[in-house]
PDB file of N, CA and C in Angstrom:
ATOM      1  N   UNK X 923      82.013  46.941  55.862  1.00 63.00           N
ATOM      2  CA  UNK X 923      82.706  48.195  56.098  1.00 63.00           C
ATOM      3  C   UNK X 923      81.752  49.271  56.603  1.00 63.00           C
ATOM      4  N   UNK X 924      80.501  49.183  56.219  1.00 73.00           N
ATOM      5  CA  UNK X 924      79.534  50.196  56.617  1.00 73.00           C
ATOM      6  C   UNK X 924      79.174  50.110  58.097  1.00 73.00           C
ATOM      7  N   UNK X 925      79.476  48.991  58.732  1.00 80.00           N
ATOM      8  CA  UNK X 925      79.160  48.847  60.146  1.00 80.00           C
ATOM      9  C   UNK X 925      80.065  49.697  61.026  1.00 80.00           C
ATOM     10  N   UNK X 926      81.185  50.133  60.506  1.00 87.00           N
ATOM     11  CA  UNK X 926      82.102  50.975  61.266  1.00 87.00           C
ATOM     12  C   UNK X 926      82.024  52.437  60.861  1.00 87.00           C
ATOM     13  N   UNK X 927      81.010  52.826  60.142  1.00 89.00           N
ATOM     14  CA  UNK X 927      80.880  54.200  59.652  1.00 89.00           C
ATOM     15  C   UNK X 927      80.712  55.190  60.799  1.00 89.00           C
ATOM     16  N   UNK X 928      80.019  54.798  61.853  1.00 90.00           N
ATOM     17  CA  UNK X 928      79.836  55.714  62.978  1.00 90.00           C
ATOM     18  C   UNK X 928      81.141  55.958  63.722  1.00 90.00           C
ATOM     19  N   UNK X 929      81.989  54.951  63.822  1.00 91.00           N
ATOM     20  CA  UNK X 929      83.288  55.121  64.475  1.00 91.00           C
ATOM     21  C   UNK X 929      84.186  56.028  63.646  1.00 91.00           C
ATOM     22  N   UNK X 930      84.186  55.821  62.338  1.00 93.00           N
ATOM     23  CA  UNK X 930      84.983  56.674  61.454  1.00 93.00           C
ATOM     24  C   UNK X 930      84.478  58.113  61.500  1.00 93.00           C
ATOM     25  N   UNK X 931      83.165  58.279  61.568  1.00 93.00           N
ATOM     26  CA  UNK X 931      82.568  59.611  61.653  1.00 93.00           C
ATOM     27  C   UNK X 931      82.962  60.303  62.954  1.00 93.00           C
ATOM     28  N   UNK X 932      82.958  59.581  64.059  1.00 94.00           N
ATOM     29  CA  UNK X 932      83.330  60.170  65.345  1.00 94.00           C
ATOM     30  C   UNK X 932      84.807  60.559  65.382  1.00 94.00           C
ATOM     31  N   UNK X 933      85.671  59.722  64.849  1.00 95.00           N
ATOM     32  CA  UNK X 933      87.103  60.037  64.822  1.00 95.00           C
ATOM     33  C   UNK X 933      87.368  61.207  63.889  1.00 95.00           C
ATOM     34  N   UNK X 934      86.767  61.190  62.721  1.00 96.00           N
ATOM     35  CA  UNK X 934      86.931  62.303  61.786  1.00 96.00           C
ATOM     36  C   UNK X 934      86.365  63.598  62.328  1.00 96.00           C
ATOM     37  N   UNK X 935      85.223  63.517  62.997  1.00 96.00           N
ATOM     38  CA  UNK X 935      84.621  64.709  63.589  1.00 96.00           C
ATOM     39  C   UNK X 935      85.480  65.302  64.688  1.00 96.00           C
ATOM     40  N   UNK X 936      86.072  64.456  65.517  1.00 97.00           N
ATOM     41  CA  UNK X 936      86.954  64.949  66.580  1.00 97.00           C
ATOM     42  C   UNK X 936      88.193  65.615  65.988  1.00 97.00           C
ATOM     43  N   UNK X 937      88.735  65.033  64.928  1.00 97.00           N
ATOM     44  CA  UNK X 937      89.909  65.648  64.307  1.00 97.00           C
ATOM     45  C   UNK X 937      89.558  66.974  63.641  1.00 97.00           C
ATOM     46  N   UNK X 938      88.412  67.042  62.989  1.00 97.00           N
ATOM     47  CA  UNK X 938      87.994  68.295  62.348  1.00 97.00           C
ATOM     48  C   UNK X 938      87.745  69.374  63.400  1.00 97.00           C
ATOM     49  N   UNK X 939      87.132  69.002  64.518  1.00 97.00           N
ATOM     50  CA  UNK X 939      86.921  69.972  65.594  1.00 97.00           C
ATOM     51  C   UNK X 939      88.242  70.457  66.170  1.00 97.00           C
ATOM     52  N   UNK X 940      89.215  69.560  66.312  1.00 97.00           N
ATOM     53  CA  UNK X 940      90.543  69.970  66.798  1.00 97.00           C
ATOM     54  C   UNK X 940      91.226  70.895  65.800  1.00 97.00           C
ATOM     55  N   UNK X 941      91.088  70.601  64.524  1.00 96.00           N
ATOM     56  CA  UNK X 941      91.707  71.417  63.498  1.00 96.00           C
ATOM     57  C   UNK X 941      91.078  72.814  63.464  1.00 96.00           C
ATOM     58  N   UNK X 942      89.766  72.883  63.579  1.00 96.00           N
ATOM     59  CA  UNK X 942      89.072  74.177  63.600  1.00 96.00           C
ATOM     60  C   UNK X 942      89.456  74.975  64.840  1.00 96.00           C
ATOM     61  N   UNK X 943      89.522  74.306  65.985  1.00 94.00           N
ATOM     62  CA  UNK X 943      89.912  74.994  67.222  1.00 94.00           C
ATOM     63  C   UNK X 943      91.341  75.515  67.116  1.00 94.00           C
ATOM     64  N   UNK X 944      92.218  74.750  66.499  1.00 93.00           N
ATOM     65  CA  UNK X 944      93.603  75.187  66.321  1.00 93.00           C
ATOM     66  C   UNK X 944      93.675  76.384  65.387  1.00 93.00           C
ATOM     67  N   UNK X 945      92.870  76.388  64.343  1.00 93.00           N
ATOM     68  CA  UNK X 945      92.850  77.525  63.424  1.00 93.00           C
ATOM     69  C   UNK X 945      92.275  78.779  64.080  1.00 93.00           C
ATOM     70  N   UNK X 946      91.222  78.609  64.857  1.00 92.00           N
ATOM     71  CA  UNK X 946      90.570  79.760  65.483  1.00 92.00           C
ATOM     72  C   UNK X 946      91.427  80.402  66.566  1.00 92.00           C
ATOM     73  N   UNK X 947      92.215  79.611  67.253  1.00 88.00           N
ATOM     74  CA  UNK X 947      93.037  80.158  68.336  1.00 88.00           C
ATOM     75  C   UNK X 947      94.368  80.696  67.839  1.00 88.00           C
ATOM     76  N   UNK X 948      94.726  80.411  66.617  1.00 84.00           N
ATOM     77  CA  UNK X 948      95.962  80.941  66.050  1.00 84.00           C
ATOM     78  C   UNK X 948      97.210  80.211  66.504  1.00 84.00           C
ATOM     79  N   UNK X 949      97.044  79.117  67.162  1.00 79.00           N
ATOM     80  CA  UNK X 949      98.198  78.356  67.618  1.00 79.00           C
ATOM     81  C   UNK X 949      98.576  77.320  66.566  1.00 79.00           C
ATOM     82  N   UNK X 950      99.709  76.722  66.765  1.00 78.00           N
ATOM     83  CA  UNK X 950     100.164  75.677  65.853  1.00 78.00           C
ATOM     84  C   UNK X 950     100.341  74.358  66.583  1.00 78.00           C
ATOM     85  N   UNK X 951      99.528  74.115  67.586  1.00 87.00           N
ATOM     86  CA  UNK X 951      99.627  72.892  68.364  1.00 87.00           C
ATOM     87  C   UNK X 951      98.542  71.909  68.007  1.00 87.00           C
ATOM     88  N   UNK X 952      98.547  71.427  66.789  1.00 93.00           N
ATOM     89  CA  UNK X 952      97.499  70.521  66.332  1.00 93.00           C
ATOM     90  C   UNK X 952      97.550  69.193  67.081  1.00 93.00           C
ATOM     91  N   UNK X 953      98.734  68.737  67.457  1.00 94.00           N
ATOM     92  CA  UNK X 953      98.828  67.481  68.190  1.00 94.00           C
ATOM     93  C   UNK X 953      98.148  67.588  69.550  1.00 94.00           C
ATOM     94  N   UNK X 954      98.409  68.668  70.268  1.00 93.00           N
ATOM     95  CA  UNK X 954      97.789  68.855  71.586  1.00 93.00           C
ATOM     96  C   UNK X 954      96.275  69.010  71.463  1.00 93.00           C
ATOM     97  N   UNK X 955      95.840  69.775  70.474  1.00 94.00           N
ATOM     98  CA  UNK X 955      94.401  69.950  70.265  1.00 94.00           C
ATOM     99  C   UNK X 955      93.740  68.626  69.884  1.00 94.00           C
ATOM    100  N   UNK X 956      94.411  67.835  69.075  1.00 96.00           N
ATOM    101  CA  UNK X 956      93.868  66.531  68.690  1.00 96.00           C
ATOM    102  C   UNK X 956      93.792  65.596  69.886  1.00 96.00           C
ATOM    103  N   UNK X 957      94.802  65.629  70.727  1.00 96.00           N
ATOM    104  CA  UNK X 957      94.801  64.789  71.914  1.00 96.00           C
ATOM    105  C   UNK X 957      93.646  65.151  72.846  1.00 96.00           C
ATOM    106  N   UNK X 958      93.430  66.444  73.033  1.00 96.00           N
ATOM    107  CA  UNK X 958      92.319  66.896  73.872  1.00 96.00           C
ATOM    108  C   UNK X 958      90.977  66.535  73.237  1.00 96.00           C
ATOM    109  N   UNK X 959      90.868  66.717  71.935  1.00 97.00           N
ATOM    110  CA  UNK X 959      89.606  66.417  71.245  1.00 97.00           C
ATOM    111  C   UNK X 959      89.285  64.926  71.297  1.00 97.00           C
ATOM    112  N   UNK X 960      90.278  64.078  71.092  1.00 97.00           N
ATOM    113  CA  UNK X 960      90.031  62.642  71.134  1.00 97.00           C
ATOM    114  C   UNK X 960      89.720  62.158  72.548  1.00 97.00           C
ATOM    115  N   UNK X 961      90.349  62.769  73.549  1.00 97.00           N
ATOM    116  CA  UNK X 961      90.034  62.420  74.929  1.00 97.00           C
ATOM    117  C   UNK X 961      88.613  62.846  75.279  1.00 97.00           C
ATOM    118  N   UNK X 962      88.217  64.040  74.852  1.00 97.00           N
ATOM    119  CA  UNK X 962      86.849  64.497  75.075  1.00 97.00           C
ATOM    120  C   UNK X 962      85.832  63.641  74.345  1.00 97.00           C
ATOM    121  N   UNK X 963      86.189  63.201  73.140  1.00 96.00           N
ATOM    122  CA  UNK X 963      85.283  62.332  72.384  1.00 96.00           C
ATOM    123  C   UNK X 963      85.115  60.987  73.076  1.00 96.00           C
ATOM    124  N   UNK X 964      86.189  60.463  73.634  1.00 96.00           N
ATOM    125  CA  UNK X 964      86.097  59.199  74.369  1.00 96.00           C
ATOM    126  C   UNK X 964      85.243  59.367  75.625  1.00 96.00           C
ATOM    127  N   UNK X 965      85.380  60.509  76.283  1.00 96.00           N
ATOM    128  CA  UNK X 965      84.549  60.775  77.467  1.00 96.00           C
ATOM    129  C   UNK X 965      83.078  60.922  77.081  1.00 96.00           C
ATOM    130  N   UNK X 966      82.804  61.579  75.969  1.00 95.00           N
ATOM    131  CA  UNK X 966      81.429  61.700  75.496  1.00 95.00           C
ATOM    132  C   UNK X 966      80.826  60.360  75.142  1.00 95.00           C
ATOM    133  N   UNK X 967      81.624  59.509  74.498  1.00 94.00           N
ATOM    134  CA  UNK X 967      81.150  58.160  74.196  1.00 94.00           C
ATOM    135  C   UNK X 967      80.846  57.398  75.475  1.00 94.00           C
ATOM    136  N   UNK X 968      81.745  57.498  76.464  1.00 95.00           N
ATOM    137  CA  UNK X 968      81.556  56.785  77.717  1.00 95.00           C
ATOM    138  C   UNK X 968      80.284  57.235  78.432  1.00 95.00           C
ATOM    139  N   UNK X 969      80.032  58.541  78.425  1.00 93.00           N
ATOM    140  CA  UNK X 969      78.813  59.032  79.065  1.00 93.00           C
ATOM    141  C   UNK X 969      77.561  58.542  78.353  1.00 93.00           C
ATOM    142  N   UNK X 970      77.586  58.564  77.029  1.00 92.00           N
ATOM    143  CA  UNK X 970      76.393  58.186  76.268  1.00 92.00           C
ATOM    144  C   UNK X 970      76.108  56.695  76.353  1.00 92.00           C
ATOM    145  N   UNK X 971      77.127  55.884  76.214  1.00 91.00           N
ATOM    146  CA  UNK X 971      76.916  54.444  76.095  1.00 91.00           C
ATOM    147  C   UNK X 971      76.947  53.744  77.447  1.00 91.00           C
ATOM    148  N   UNK X 972      77.917  54.069  78.270  1.00 88.00           N
ATOM    149  CA  UNK X 972      78.101  53.305  79.502  1.00 88.00           C
ATOM    150  C   UNK X 972      77.404  53.906  80.720  1.00 88.00           C
ATOM    151  N   UNK X 973      77.388  55.229  80.847  1.00 90.00           N
ATOM    152  CA  UNK X 973      76.845  55.844  82.062  1.00 90.00           C
ATOM    153  C   UNK X 973      75.344  56.068  81.947  1.00 90.00           C
ATOM    154  N   UNK X 974      74.927  56.855  80.966  1.00 87.00           N
ATOM    155  CA  UNK X 974      73.514  57.208  80.849  1.00 87.00           C
ATOM    156  C   UNK X 974      72.700  56.193  80.059  1.00 87.00           C
ATOM    157  N   UNK X 975      73.330  55.409  79.234  1.00 83.00           N
ATOM    158  CA  UNK X 975      72.596  54.457  78.407  1.00 83.00           C
ATOM    159  C   UNK X 975      71.698  55.145  77.402  1.00 83.00           C
ATOM    160  N   UNK X 976      72.104  56.336  76.960  1.00 82.00           N
ATOM    161  CA  UNK X 976      71.284  57.116  76.034  1.00 82.00           C
ATOM    162  C   UNK X 976      71.274  56.524  74.634  1.00 82.00           C
ATOM    163  N   UNK X 977      72.311  55.795  74.282  1.00 82.00           N
ATOM    164  CA  UNK X 977      72.370  55.168  72.964  1.00 82.00           C
ATOM    165  C   UNK X 977      73.247  53.923  73.047  1.00 82.00           C
ATOM    166  N   UNK X 978      73.250  53.170  71.982  1.00 82.00           N
ATOM    167  CA  UNK X 978      74.098  51.987  71.907  1.00 82.00           C
ATOM    168  C   UNK X 978      75.102  52.182  70.778  1.00 82.00           C
ATOM    169  N   UNK X 979      76.012  51.252  70.650  1.00 82.00           N
ATOM    170  CA  UNK X 979      77.013  51.355  69.591  1.00 82.00           C
ATOM    171  C   UNK X 979      76.417  51.060  68.218  1.00 82.00           C
ATOM    172  N   UNK X 980      75.189  50.588  68.164  1.00 82.00           N
ATOM    173  CA  UNK X 980      74.533  50.313  66.881  1.00 82.00           C
ATOM    174  C   UNK X 980      73.847  51.534  66.305  1.00 82.00           C
ATOM    175  N   UNK X 981      73.801  52.628  67.060  1.00 84.00           N
ATOM    176  CA  UNK X 981      73.131  53.843  66.632  1.00 84.00           C
ATOM    177  C   UNK X 981      74.156  54.940  66.352  1.00 84.00           C
ATOM    178  N   UNK X 982      73.708  56.008  65.709  1.00 85.00           N
ATOM    179  CA  UNK X 982      74.571  57.146  65.456  1.00 85.00           C
ATOM    180  C   UNK X 982      74.464  58.210  66.548  1.00 85.00           C
ATOM    181  N   UNK X 983      73.610  58.021  67.537  1.00 88.00           N
ATOM    182  CA  UNK X 983      73.395  59.019  68.577  1.00 88.00           C
ATOM    183  C   UNK X 983      74.615  59.287  69.435  1.00 88.00           C
ATOM    184  N   UNK X 984      75.431  58.283  69.639  1.00 91.00           N
ATOM    185  CA  UNK X 984      76.599  58.479  70.489  1.00 91.00           C
ATOM    186  C   UNK X 984      77.651  59.356  69.819  1.00 91.00           C
ATOM    187  N   UNK X 985      77.594  59.483  68.495  1.00 93.00           N
ATOM    188  CA  UNK X 985      78.559  60.353  67.820  1.00 93.00           C
ATOM    189  C   UNK X 985      78.311  61.820  68.175  1.00 93.00           C
ATOM    190  N   UNK X 986      77.052  62.187  68.401  1.00 93.00           N
ATOM    191  CA  UNK X 986      76.761  63.544  68.853  1.00 93.00           C
ATOM    192  C   UNK X 986      77.307  63.786  70.254  1.00 93.00           C
ATOM    193  N   UNK X 987      77.187  62.782  71.113  1.00 94.00           N
ATOM    194  CA  UNK X 987      77.744  62.887  72.462  1.00 94.00           C
ATOM    195  C   UNK X 987      79.264  63.009  72.410  1.00 94.00           C
ATOM    196  N   UNK X 988      79.903  62.253  71.522  1.00 95.00           N
ATOM    197  CA  UNK X 988      81.361  62.346  71.431  1.00 95.00           C
ATOM    198  C   UNK X 988      81.788  63.695  70.871  1.00 95.00           C
ATOM    199  N   UNK X 989      81.019  64.246  69.948  1.00 95.00           N
ATOM    200  CA  UNK X 989      81.313  65.588  69.448  1.00 95.00           C
ATOM    201  C   UNK X 989      81.145  66.650  70.521  1.00 95.00           C
ATOM    202  N   UNK X 990      80.097  66.503  71.329  1.00 96.00           N
ATOM    203  CA  UNK X 990      79.884  67.455  72.425  1.00 96.00           C
ATOM    204  C   UNK X 990      80.992  67.346  73.467  1.00 96.00           C
ATOM    205  N   UNK X 991      81.432  66.143  73.757  1.00 97.00           N
ATOM    206  CA  UNK X 991      82.542  65.965  74.687  1.00 97.00           C
ATOM    207  C   UNK X 991      83.830  66.550  74.142  1.00 97.00           C
ATOM    208  N   UNK X 992      84.031  66.415  72.858  1.00 97.00           N
ATOM    209  CA  UNK X 992      85.210  66.984  72.212  1.00 97.00           C
ATOM    210  C   UNK X 992      85.184  68.505  72.275  1.00 97.00           C
ATOM    211  N   UNK X 993      84.031  69.094  72.000  1.00 97.00           N
ATOM    212  CA  UNK X 993      83.905  70.558  72.060  1.00 97.00           C
ATOM    213  C   UNK X 993      84.119  71.051  73.482  1.00 97.00           C
ATOM    214  N   UNK X 994      83.514  70.378  74.452  1.00 97.00           N
ATOM    215  CA  UNK X 994      83.676  70.773  75.848  1.00 97.00           C
ATOM    216  C   UNK X 994      85.136  70.671  76.297  1.00 97.00           C
ATOM    217  N   UNK X 995      85.801  69.617  75.879  1.00 96.00           N
ATOM    218  CA  UNK X 995      87.209  69.459  76.216  1.00 96.00           C
ATOM    219  C   UNK X 995      88.081  70.536  75.592  1.00 96.00           C
ATOM    220  N   UNK X 996      87.821  70.867  74.336  1.00 95.00           N
ATOM    221  CA  UNK X 996      88.613  71.898  73.666  1.00 95.00           C
ATOM    222  C   UNK X 996      88.375  73.282  74.261  1.00 95.00           C
ATOM    223  N   UNK X 997      87.132  73.576  74.614  1.00 95.00           N
ATOM    224  CA  UNK X 997      86.829  74.873  75.225  1.00 95.00           C
ATOM    225  C   UNK X 997      87.546  75.009  76.558  1.00 95.00           C
ATOM    226  N   UNK X 998      87.470  73.979  77.380  1.00 95.00           N
ATOM    227  CA  UNK X 998      88.140  74.068  78.675  1.00 95.00           C
ATOM    228  C   UNK X 998      89.654  74.063  78.535  1.00 95.00           C
ATOM    229  N   UNK X 999      90.176  73.380  77.537  1.00 93.00           N
ATOM    230  CA  UNK X 999      91.623  73.374  77.311  1.00 93.00           C
ATOM    231  C   UNK X 999      92.127  74.769  76.956  1.00 93.00           C
ATOM    232  N   UNK X1000      91.454  75.427  76.035  1.00 90.00           N
ATOM    233  CA  UNK X1000      91.915  76.760  75.643  1.00 90.00           C
ATOM    234  C   UNK X1000      91.534  77.831  76.658  1.00 90.00           C
ATOM    235  N   UNK X1001      90.546  77.574  77.480  1.00 91.00           N
ATOM    236  CA  UNK X1001      90.162  78.528  78.501  1.00 91.00           C
ATOM    237  C   UNK X1001      91.134  78.527  79.673  1.00 91.00           C
ATOM    238  N   UNK X1002      91.564  77.355  80.093  1.00 89.00           N
ATOM    239  CA  UNK X1002      92.410  77.260  81.269  1.00 89.00           C
ATOM    240  C   UNK X1002      93.872  76.966  80.956  1.00 89.00           C
ATOM    241  N   UNK X1003      94.247  77.066  79.700  1.00 83.00           N
ATOM    242  CA  UNK X1003      95.634  76.798  79.326  1.00 83.00           C
ATOM    243  C   UNK X1003      96.522  77.920  79.844  1.00 83.00           C
ATOM    244  N   UNK X1004      97.637  77.538  80.392  1.00 70.00           N
ATOM    245  CA  UNK X1004      98.582  78.513  80.936  1.00 70.00           C
ATOM    246  C   UNK X1004      99.441  79.060  79.801  1.00 70.00           C
ATOM    247  N   UNK X1005      99.306  80.326  79.528  1.00 66.00           N
ATOM    248  CA  UNK X1005     100.129  80.958  78.495  1.00 66.00           C
ATOM    249  C   UNK X1005     101.129  81.878  79.158  1.00 66.00           C
ATOM    250  N   UNK X1006     102.327  81.852  78.675  1.00 62.00           N
ATOM    251  CA  UNK X1006     103.380  82.687  79.255  1.00 62.00           C
ATOM    252  C   UNK X1006     103.849  83.697  78.256  1.00 62.00           C
TER     253      UNK X1006
END
């Protein structure tokens, strides 16, 4: 079970970042924020593991990349979101 701890950490971290972003913006769209955060986390993982080769799935380094991708995705989502 401990071999999947980094995956659980990345998923939990993306959800916590989405929840914090939803609280800070005052909106009640946790599903949309979670979707953006998980997509950003997947993009961060892809950049770290497949594109740059900065880390492997056996290390915890890619979880930082997935967190950074999640933050970048959430910032751009709330920055360019069309509000009426």
